[in-house]
PDB file of C-alpha atoms in Angstrom:
ATOM      1  CA  ALA U   1      13.223 -13.020  -0.954  1.00 72.00           C
ATOM      2  CA  GLN U   2      11.642  -9.972  -2.622  1.00 78.00           C
ATOM      3  CA  THR U   3      12.283  -7.030  -0.849  1.00 87.00           C
ATOM      4  CA  VAL U   4      11.698  -2.751  -1.524  1.00 92.00           C
ATOM      5  CA  THR U   5      14.613  -0.547   0.083  1.00 93.00           C
ATOM      6  CA  GLN U   6      13.925   3.571   0.266  1.00 95.00           C
ATOM      7  CA  SER U   7      16.435   4.405   1.726  1.00 94.00           C
ATOM      8  CA  GLN U   8      16.055   8.671   2.368  1.00 94.00           C
ATOM      9  CA  PRO U   9      13.029   8.909   5.220  1.00 92.00           C
ATOM     10  CA  GLU U  10      12.939  12.251   5.108  1.00 95.00           C
ATOM     11  CA  MET U  11      13.621  14.590   2.319  1.00 97.00           C
ATOM     12  CA  SER U  12      12.389  18.514   1.693  1.00 97.00           C
ATOM     13  CA  VAL U  13      12.740  20.497  -1.174  1.00 97.00           C
ATOM     14  CA  GLN U  14      11.435  23.905  -1.315  1.00 97.00           C
ATOM     15  CA  GLU U  15       8.616  24.836  -3.048  1.00 97.00           C
ATOM     16  CA  ALA U  16       8.307  24.609  -7.145  1.00 97.00           C
ATOM     17  CA  GLU U  17      12.314  22.590  -7.450  1.00 97.00           C
ATOM     18  CA  THR U  18      12.309  19.395  -8.292  1.00 98.00           C
ATOM     19  CA  VAL U  19      12.659  16.103  -6.132  1.00 98.00           C
ATOM     20  CA  THR U  20      14.027  12.957  -6.031  1.00 98.00           C
ATOM     21  CA  LEU U  21      13.125  10.202  -4.667  1.00 98.00           C
ATOM     22  CA  SER U  22      14.914   6.394  -4.608  1.00 98.00           C
ATOM     23  CA  CYS U  23      14.095   2.946  -4.278  1.00 97.00           C
ATOM     24  CA  THR U  24      15.596  -0.251  -4.875  1.00 97.00           C
ATOM     25  CA  TYR U  25      14.013  -3.085  -5.124  1.00 94.00           C
ATOM     26  CA  ASP U  26      15.482  -7.435  -5.828  1.00 92.00           C
ATOM     27  CA  THR U  27      13.062  -9.800  -7.102  1.00 88.00           C
ATOM     28  CA  SER U  28      14.122 -12.776  -9.535  1.00 87.00           C
ATOM     29  CA  GLU U  29      11.391 -12.895 -11.309  1.00 84.00           C
ATOM     30  CA  ASN U  30      11.275 -10.844 -15.074  1.00 84.00           C
ATOM     31  CA  ASN U  31       8.118  -9.652 -15.393  1.00 84.00           C
ATOM     32  CA  TYR U  32       6.565  -7.172 -12.443  1.00 87.00           C
ATOM     33  CA  TYR U  33       5.103  -3.384 -11.993  1.00 88.00           C
ATOM     34  CA  LEU U  34       6.351  -1.281 -10.110  1.00 91.00           C
ATOM     35  CA  PHE U  35       4.182   1.525  -8.382  1.00 91.00           C
ATOM     36  CA  TRP U  36       4.044   4.687  -6.049  1.00 94.00           C
ATOM     37  CA  TYR U  37       1.904   5.669  -3.732  1.00 93.00           C
ATOM     38  CA  LYS U  38       1.440   8.901  -1.617  1.00 93.00           C
ATOM     39  CA  GLN U  39      -0.041   8.762   1.582  1.00 89.00           C
ATOM     40  CA  PRO U  40      -0.837  12.218   2.875  1.00 87.00           C
ATOM     41  CA  PRO U  41      -1.215  13.540   6.052  1.00 82.00           C
ATOM     42  CA  SER U  42      -5.116  11.998   6.008  1.00 76.00           C
ATOM     43  CA  ARG U  43      -3.349   9.261   6.040  1.00 75.00           C
ATOM     44  CA  GLN U  44      -5.448   8.014   2.353  1.00 78.00           C
ATOM     45  CA  MET U  45      -3.007   5.621  -0.146  1.00 83.00           C
ATOM     46  CA  ILE U  46      -3.555   7.373  -3.281  1.00 88.00           C
ATOM     47  CA  LEU U  47      -2.075   5.919  -6.308  1.00 88.00           C
ATOM     48  CA  VAL U  48       0.464   8.475  -8.254  1.00 93.00           C
ATOM     49  CA  ILE U  49       2.499   6.180 -10.756  1.00 92.00           C
ATOM     50  CA  ARG U  50       3.355   3.033 -12.051  1.00 89.00           C
ATOM     51  CA  GLN U  51       5.056   1.316 -14.386  1.00 90.00           C
ATOM     52  CA  GLU U  52       4.814  -2.189 -16.064  1.00 86.00           C
ATOM     53  CA  ALA U  53       8.198  -3.852 -15.409  1.00 87.00           C
ATOM     54  CA  TYR U  54       8.053  -5.232 -19.458  1.00 85.00           C
ATOM     55  CA  LYS U  55       7.786  -1.459 -21.171  1.00 84.00           C
ATOM     56  CA  GLN U  56      11.076   0.446 -21.544  1.00 83.00           C
ATOM     57  CA  GLN U  57       9.415   3.786 -21.320  1.00 88.00           C
ATOM     58  CA  ASN U  58       9.024   6.058 -18.633  1.00 92.00           C
ATOM     59  CA  ALA U  59       5.664   6.082 -17.010  1.00 90.00           C
ATOM     60  CA  THR U  60       4.773  10.418 -16.581  1.00 91.00           C
ATOM     61  CA  GLU U  61       2.020  11.310 -14.637  1.00 90.00           C
ATOM     62  CA  ASN U  62       1.664  15.054 -14.845  1.00 93.00           C
ATOM     63  CA  ARG U  63       4.555  16.282 -12.864  1.00 96.00           C
ATOM     64  CA  PHE U  64       5.100  13.572 -11.984  1.00 96.00           C
ATOM     65  CA  SER U  65       7.885  10.466 -13.481  1.00 96.00           C
ATOM     66  CA  VAL U  66       9.974   7.645 -12.947  1.00 96.00           C
ATOM     67  CA  ASN U  67      13.771   6.651 -14.176  1.00 96.00           C
ATOM     68  CA  PHE U  68      13.287   2.861 -14.399  1.00 95.00           C
ATOM     69  CA  GLN U  69      16.105   1.159 -14.874  1.00 94.00           C
ATOM     70  CA  LYS U  70      15.271  -2.151 -14.857  1.00 92.00           C
ATOM     71  CA  ALA U  71      18.930  -4.068 -14.394  1.00 92.00           C
ATOM     72  CA  ALA U  72      20.023  -1.934 -11.363  1.00 94.00           C
ATOM     73  CA  LYS U  73      16.535  -2.840 -10.505  1.00 94.00           C
ATOM     74  CA  SER U  74      15.608   1.218  -9.525  1.00 96.00           C
ATOM     75  CA  PHE U  75      12.868   3.436  -9.471  1.00 96.00           C
ATOM     76  CA  SER U  76      12.886   6.728  -7.897  1.00 97.00           C
ATOM     77  CA  LEU U  77      10.443   8.902  -8.907  1.00 98.00           C
ATOM     78  CA  LYS U  78      10.458  12.685  -9.683  1.00 98.00           C
ATOM     79  CA  ILE U  79       8.312  15.379  -8.896  1.00 98.00           C
ATOM     80  CA  SER U  80       8.285  18.481 -11.152  1.00 97.00           C
ATOM     81  CA  ASP U  81       7.322  21.930  -9.739  1.00 97.00           C
ATOM     82  CA  SER U  82       7.224  20.534  -6.213  1.00 97.00           C
ATOM     83  CA  GLN U  83       3.894  22.415  -4.358  1.00 97.00           C
ATOM     84  CA  LEU U  84       2.926  22.408  -0.696  1.00 96.00           C
ATOM     85  CA  GLY U  85       0.080  19.555  -1.372  1.00 95.00           C
ATOM     86  CA  ASP U  86       2.358  17.331  -2.015  1.00 96.00           C
ATOM     87  CA  THR U  87       3.864  16.984   1.075  1.00 96.00           C
ATOM     88  CA  ALA U  88       3.613  13.558   1.843  1.00 95.00           C
ATOM     89  CA  MET U  89       4.974  10.208   2.739  1.00 93.00           C
ATOM     90  CA  TYR U  90       5.485   7.971  -0.716  1.00 96.00           C
ATOM     91  CA  PHE U  91       5.760   4.809  -0.109  1.00 94.00           C
ATOM     92  CA  CYS U  92       7.576   2.198  -3.257  1.00 95.00           C
ATOM     93  CA  ALA U  93       5.586  -0.532  -4.523  1.00 91.00           C
ATOM     94  CA  PHE U  94       6.346  -4.371  -6.525  1.00 87.00           C
ATOM     95  CA  ILE U  95       4.112  -6.806  -7.273  1.00 84.00           C
ATOM     96  CA  PRO U  96       5.635  -9.810  -9.393  1.00 78.00           C
ATOM     97  CA  ASP U  97       3.456 -11.671 -12.193  1.00 72.00           C
ATOM     98  CA  SER U  98       3.675 -14.816 -11.865  1.00 66.00           C
ATOM     99  CA  GLY U  99      -0.072 -15.155  -9.880  1.00 63.00           C
ATOM    100  CA  THR U 100       0.808 -14.494  -6.123  1.00 65.00           C
ATOM    101  CA  TYR U 101      -0.818 -11.312  -6.214  1.00 67.00           C
ATOM    102  CA  LYS U 102       0.705  -9.853  -2.917  1.00 76.00           C
ATOM    103  CA  TYR U 103       2.832  -6.598  -2.842  1.00 83.00           C
ATOM    104  CA  ILE U 104       5.601  -5.737  -1.245  1.00 86.00           C
ATOM    105  CA  PHE U 105       6.143  -1.738   0.286  1.00 89.00           C
ATOM    106  CA  GLY U 106       8.780  -0.048   1.037  1.00 92.00           C
ATOM    107  CA  THR U 107       9.095   1.698   4.740  1.00 89.00           C
ATOM    108  CA  GLY U 108       8.577   5.218   2.960  1.00 92.00           C
ATOM    109  CA  THR U 109       9.907   7.990   2.347  1.00 95.00           C
ATOM    110  CA  ARG U 110       8.570  11.717   3.938  1.00 94.00           C
ATOM    111  CA  LEU U 111       8.626  14.626   1.876  1.00 97.00           C
ATOM    112  CA  LYS U 112       7.956  17.931   2.937  1.00 97.00           C
ATOM    113  CA  VAL U 113       7.914  20.838   0.521  1.00 97.00           C
ATOM    114  CA  LEU U 114       9.146  24.056   2.328  1.00 97.00           C
ATOM    115  CA  ALA U 115       7.110  27.302   1.048  1.00 95.00           C
TER     116      ALA U 115
ATOM    117  CA  ASN S   1     -18.689   5.778  -5.787  1.00 62.00           C
ATOM    118  CA  ALA S   2     -17.354   4.842  -2.225  1.00 76.00           C
ATOM    119  CA  GLY S   3     -14.941   2.315  -3.074  1.00 89.00           C
ATOM    120  CA  VAL S   4     -13.304   0.498   0.146  1.00 92.00           C
ATOM    121  CA  THR S   5     -15.005   2.104   3.003  1.00 94.00           C
ATOM    122  CA  GLN S   6     -13.518   1.280   6.562  1.00 96.00           C
ATOM    123  CA  THR S   7     -15.396   1.161  10.573  1.00 95.00           C
ATOM    124  CA  PRO S   8     -14.813   2.892  12.976  1.00 95.00           C
ATOM    125  CA  LYS S   9     -12.245   5.227  12.455  1.00 93.00           C
ATOM    126  CA  PHE S  10     -10.422   5.222  15.596  1.00 95.00           C
ATOM    127  CA  ARG S  11     -10.771   2.273  18.272  1.00 95.00           C
ATOM    128  CA  ILE S  12      -9.482   2.365  22.105  1.00 96.00           C
ATOM    129  CA  LEU S  13      -9.188  -1.657  23.680  1.00 95.00           C
ATOM    130  CA  LYS S  14      -8.106  -2.527  26.327  1.00 96.00           C
ATOM    131  CA  ILE S  15      -5.511  -5.512  26.444  1.00 96.00           C
ATOM    132  CA  GLY S  16      -7.605  -8.520  26.445  1.00 96.00           C
ATOM    133  CA  GLN S  17     -10.670  -7.320  24.347  1.00 96.00           C
ATOM    134  CA  SER S  18     -11.348  -8.402  21.220  1.00 95.00           C
ATOM    135  CA  MET S  19     -13.023  -6.656  18.542  1.00 95.00           C
ATOM    136  CA  THR S  20     -13.893  -7.247  14.353  1.00 97.00           C
ATOM    137  CA  LEU S  21     -12.261  -4.076  11.824  1.00 97.00           C
ATOM    138  CA  GLN S  22     -14.821  -3.465   8.456  1.00 97.00           C
ATOM    139  CA  CYS S  23     -14.033  -3.273   5.730  1.00 97.00           C
ATOM    140  CA  THR S  24     -15.632  -2.840   2.254  1.00 97.00           C
ATOM    141  CA  GLN S  25     -15.304  -1.966  -1.009  1.00 95.00           C
ATOM    142  CA  ASP S  26     -18.288  -1.131  -3.526  1.00 94.00           C
ATOM    143  CA  MET S  27     -16.171  -1.532  -6.981  1.00 90.00           C
ATOM    144  CA  ASN S  28     -16.857  -5.907  -7.307  1.00 90.00           C
ATOM    145  CA  HIS S  29     -12.990  -6.313  -6.646  1.00 90.00           C
ATOM    146  CA  ASN S  30     -11.911  -9.393  -6.057  1.00 89.00           C
ATOM    147  CA  TYR S  31      -8.975  -9.172  -4.127  1.00 90.00           C
ATOM    148  CA  MET S  32      -8.415  -7.697  -1.209  1.00 92.00           C
ATOM    149  CA  TYR S  33      -6.349  -7.244   1.815  1.00 93.00           C
ATOM    150  CA  TRP S  34      -6.069  -6.259   5.061  1.00 96.00           C
ATOM    151  CA  TYR S  35      -2.681  -4.521   6.006  1.00 94.00           C
ATOM    152  CA  ARG S  36      -1.119  -2.555   9.390  1.00 94.00           C
ATOM    153  CA  GLN S  37       1.569   0.533   9.786  1.00 91.00           C
ATOM    154  CA  ASP S  38       3.031   0.944  12.546  1.00 89.00           C
ATOM    155  CA  PRO S  39       4.716   4.718  13.862  1.00 80.00           C
ATOM    156  CA  GLY S  40       7.063   5.730  10.910  1.00 74.00           C
ATOM    157  CA  MET S  41       7.429   2.338   9.190  1.00 79.00           C
ATOM    158  CA  GLY S  42       5.217   0.933   5.826  1.00 81.00           C
ATOM    159  CA  LEU S  43       2.984  -1.474   5.123  1.00 88.00           C
ATOM    160  CA  LYS S  44       2.616  -5.453   6.286  1.00 90.00           C
ATOM    161  CA  LEU S  45       0.675  -7.884   5.134  1.00 90.00           C
ATOM    162  CA  ILE S  46      -1.508  -9.268   7.166  1.00 95.00           C
ATOM    163  CA  TYR S  47      -3.911 -11.371   5.810  1.00 94.00           C
ATOM    164  CA  TYR S  48      -5.449 -11.181   1.830  1.00 92.00           C
ATOM    165  CA  SER S  49      -8.437 -12.938  -0.009  1.00 93.00           C
ATOM    166  CA  VAL S  50      -8.511 -14.201  -3.745  1.00 88.00           C
ATOM    167  CA  GLY S  51     -12.141 -14.069  -3.626  1.00 91.00           C
ATOM    168  CA  ALA S  52     -15.245 -15.253  -1.803  1.00 93.00           C
ATOM    169  CA  GLY S  53     -14.372 -18.124   0.632  1.00 94.00           C
ATOM    170  CA  ILE S  54     -10.543 -18.017   0.334  1.00 93.00           C
ATOM    171  CA  THR S  55      -7.887 -16.132   2.335  1.00 95.00           C
ATOM    172  CA  ASP S  56      -4.994 -16.265   2.727  1.00 92.00           C
ATOM    173  CA  LYS S  57      -1.384 -15.419   5.423  1.00 92.00           C
ATOM    174  CA  GLY S  58       0.559 -12.530   4.582  1.00 89.00           C
ATOM    175  CA  GLU S  59       3.368 -11.513   6.981  1.00 86.00           C
ATOM    176  CA  VAL S  60       2.296 -10.677  10.386  1.00 93.00           C
ATOM    177  CA  PRO S  61      -0.781 -12.894  10.455  1.00 95.00           C
ATOM    178  CA  ASN S  62      -0.412 -13.865  14.104  1.00 95.00           C
ATOM    179  CA  GLY S  63      -3.151 -12.075  16.038  1.00 95.00           C
ATOM    180  CA  TYR S  64      -5.180 -11.866  13.442  1.00 97.00           C
ATOM    181  CA  ASN S  65      -8.619 -14.212  11.960  1.00 97.00           C
ATOM    182  CA  VAL S  66     -10.391 -12.823   9.125  1.00 97.00           C
ATOM    183  CA  SER S  67     -13.375 -14.488   6.803  1.00 96.00           C
ATOM    184  CA  ARG S  68     -14.835 -13.620   3.246  1.00 97.00           C
ATOM    185  CA  SER S  69     -17.796 -14.624   3.348  1.00 96.00           C
ATOM    186  CA  THR S  70     -18.664 -12.407   0.595  1.00 96.00           C
ATOM    187  CA  THR S  71     -16.986 -10.820  -2.162  1.00 95.00           C
ATOM    188  CA  GLU S  72     -18.007  -6.584  -0.450  1.00 96.00           C
ATOM    189  CA  ASP S  73     -17.066  -7.201   2.536  1.00 97.00           C
ATOM    190  CA  PHE S  74     -13.575  -8.341   4.423  1.00 98.00           C
ATOM    191  CA  PRO S  75     -13.880  -7.945   8.107  1.00 98.00           C
ATOM    192  CA  LEU S  76     -10.514  -8.202   9.932  1.00 98.00           C
ATOM    193  CA  ARG S  77     -10.637  -9.538  14.178  1.00 97.00           C
ATOM    194  CA  LEU S  78      -8.505  -9.229  17.309  1.00 95.00           C
ATOM    195  CA  GLU S  79      -8.906 -12.427  19.658  1.00 89.00           C
ATOM    196  CA  LEU S  80      -7.162 -11.352  22.386  1.00 93.00           C
ATOM    197  CA  ALA S  81      -5.872  -7.879  21.445  1.00 94.00           C
ATOM    198  CA  ALA S  82      -2.112  -6.556  22.707  1.00 95.00           C
ATOM    199  CA  PRO S  83      -0.799  -3.406  22.894  1.00 95.00           C
ATOM    200  CA  SER S  84       1.666  -4.806  19.589  1.00 95.00           C
ATOM    201  CA  GLN S  85      -0.927  -4.225  18.239  1.00 96.00           C
ATOM    202  CA  THR S  86      -1.804  -0.902  17.976  1.00 96.00           C
ATOM    203  CA  SER S  87      -1.214   0.371  15.128  1.00 96.00           C
ATOM    204  CA  VAL S  88      -3.003   2.521  11.664  1.00 94.00           C
ATOM    205  CA  TYR S  89      -4.603  -0.974   9.878  1.00 96.00           C
ATOM    206  CA  PHE S  90      -5.431  -0.196   5.951  1.00 94.00           C
ATOM    207  CA  CYS S  91      -7.143  -2.032   4.218  1.00 95.00           C
ATOM    208  CA  ALA S  92      -7.162  -2.298   0.467  1.00 92.00           C
ATOM    209  CA  SER S  93      -8.407  -3.908  -3.189  1.00 90.00           C
ATOM    210  CA  SER S  94      -7.599  -4.595  -6.399  1.00 86.00           C
ATOM    211  CA  ARG S  95      -9.150  -6.256  -9.496  1.00 81.00           C
ATOM    212  CA  GLN S  96      -6.846  -8.731  -9.841  1.00 68.00           C
ATOM    213  CA  GLY S  97      -6.806 -11.501 -12.431  1.00 51.00           C
ATOM    214  CA  ALA S  98      -4.058 -13.380 -14.296  1.00 42.00           C
ATOM    215  CA  GLU S  99      -3.961 -10.380 -16.810  1.00 49.00           C
ATOM    216  CA  ASP S 100      -4.802  -7.861 -14.850  1.00 55.00           C
ATOM    217  CA  SER S 101      -1.562  -7.945 -12.344  1.00 51.00           C
ATOM    218  CA  ASN S 102      -0.711  -4.580 -13.052  1.00 59.00           C
ATOM    219  CA  GLN S 103      -3.742  -3.135 -11.058  1.00 67.00           C
ATOM    220  CA  PRO S 104      -3.262  -0.498  -8.285  1.00 74.00           C
ATOM    221  CA  GLN S 105      -4.782  -0.995  -4.537  1.00 80.00           C
ATOM    222  CA  HIS S 106      -7.968   0.757  -3.420  1.00 86.00           C
ATOM    223  CA  PHE S 107      -7.163   1.801  -0.165  1.00 89.00           C
ATOM    224  CA  GLY S 108      -9.553   1.873   2.704  1.00 91.00           C
ATOM    225  CA  ASP S 109      -9.077   6.121   4.868  1.00 89.00           C
ATOM    226  CA  GLY S 110      -7.782   4.105   7.361  1.00 91.00           C
ATOM    227  CA  THR S 111      -8.691   2.471  11.491  1.00 94.00           C
ATOM    228  CA  ARG S 112      -6.399   3.992  14.213  1.00 94.00           C
ATOM    229  CA  LEU S 113      -6.044   1.415  16.702  1.00 96.00           C
ATOM    230  CA  SER S 114      -4.670   1.570  20.074  1.00 95.00           C
ATOM    231  CA  ILE S 115      -4.240  -0.871  23.222  1.00 95.00           C
ATOM    232  CA  LEU S 116      -4.796   0.477  26.132  1.00 93.00           C
TER     233      LEU S 116
END
């Protein structure tokens, strides 16, 4: 079975500091895609960043970057220069490139940015 | 561009009542999904559809039904509401295909449903 695990239920970080959210996954697939979604108190699900497993280069989107370790099946999210607006639930998600088209989500990490 | 629109945003049902959660998207996406999110938890897939006329069960389909008569609409029906179905429901869509597996999902704003 394919699974996504986020082992940090809650985290906090001081404004302007850097924080890393962990995500590990289990799959026998060789090609797949990974995503981080942000869910602020407004409940919207917002795509933060995505990574293709066949790409060795880590994805970056402004203050957000990932550390993708395929052999370790790890996909952590780093948020630099944290802002109060980054306070949200963060979900890691996985989808195999095998035609199932069913995303698998982790249980989320609640991040609080402190002023 | 409205994206994914869900209605209603909030609803309270009595045990045994039925209702339909509406979901429509205007992005011509072929794939649509229904998730439920229980408090403090992640998303669990209820049903999904890969195109008009095609639906399939997800992880937690019991107590729900769906239909996909058009590309735009993907309603979720609760026939006999039970307290265990109290949750926030999200509809999502994506442009998928054999060459588009890396496309992200676009989510609606969610429907908060309480069964009392």
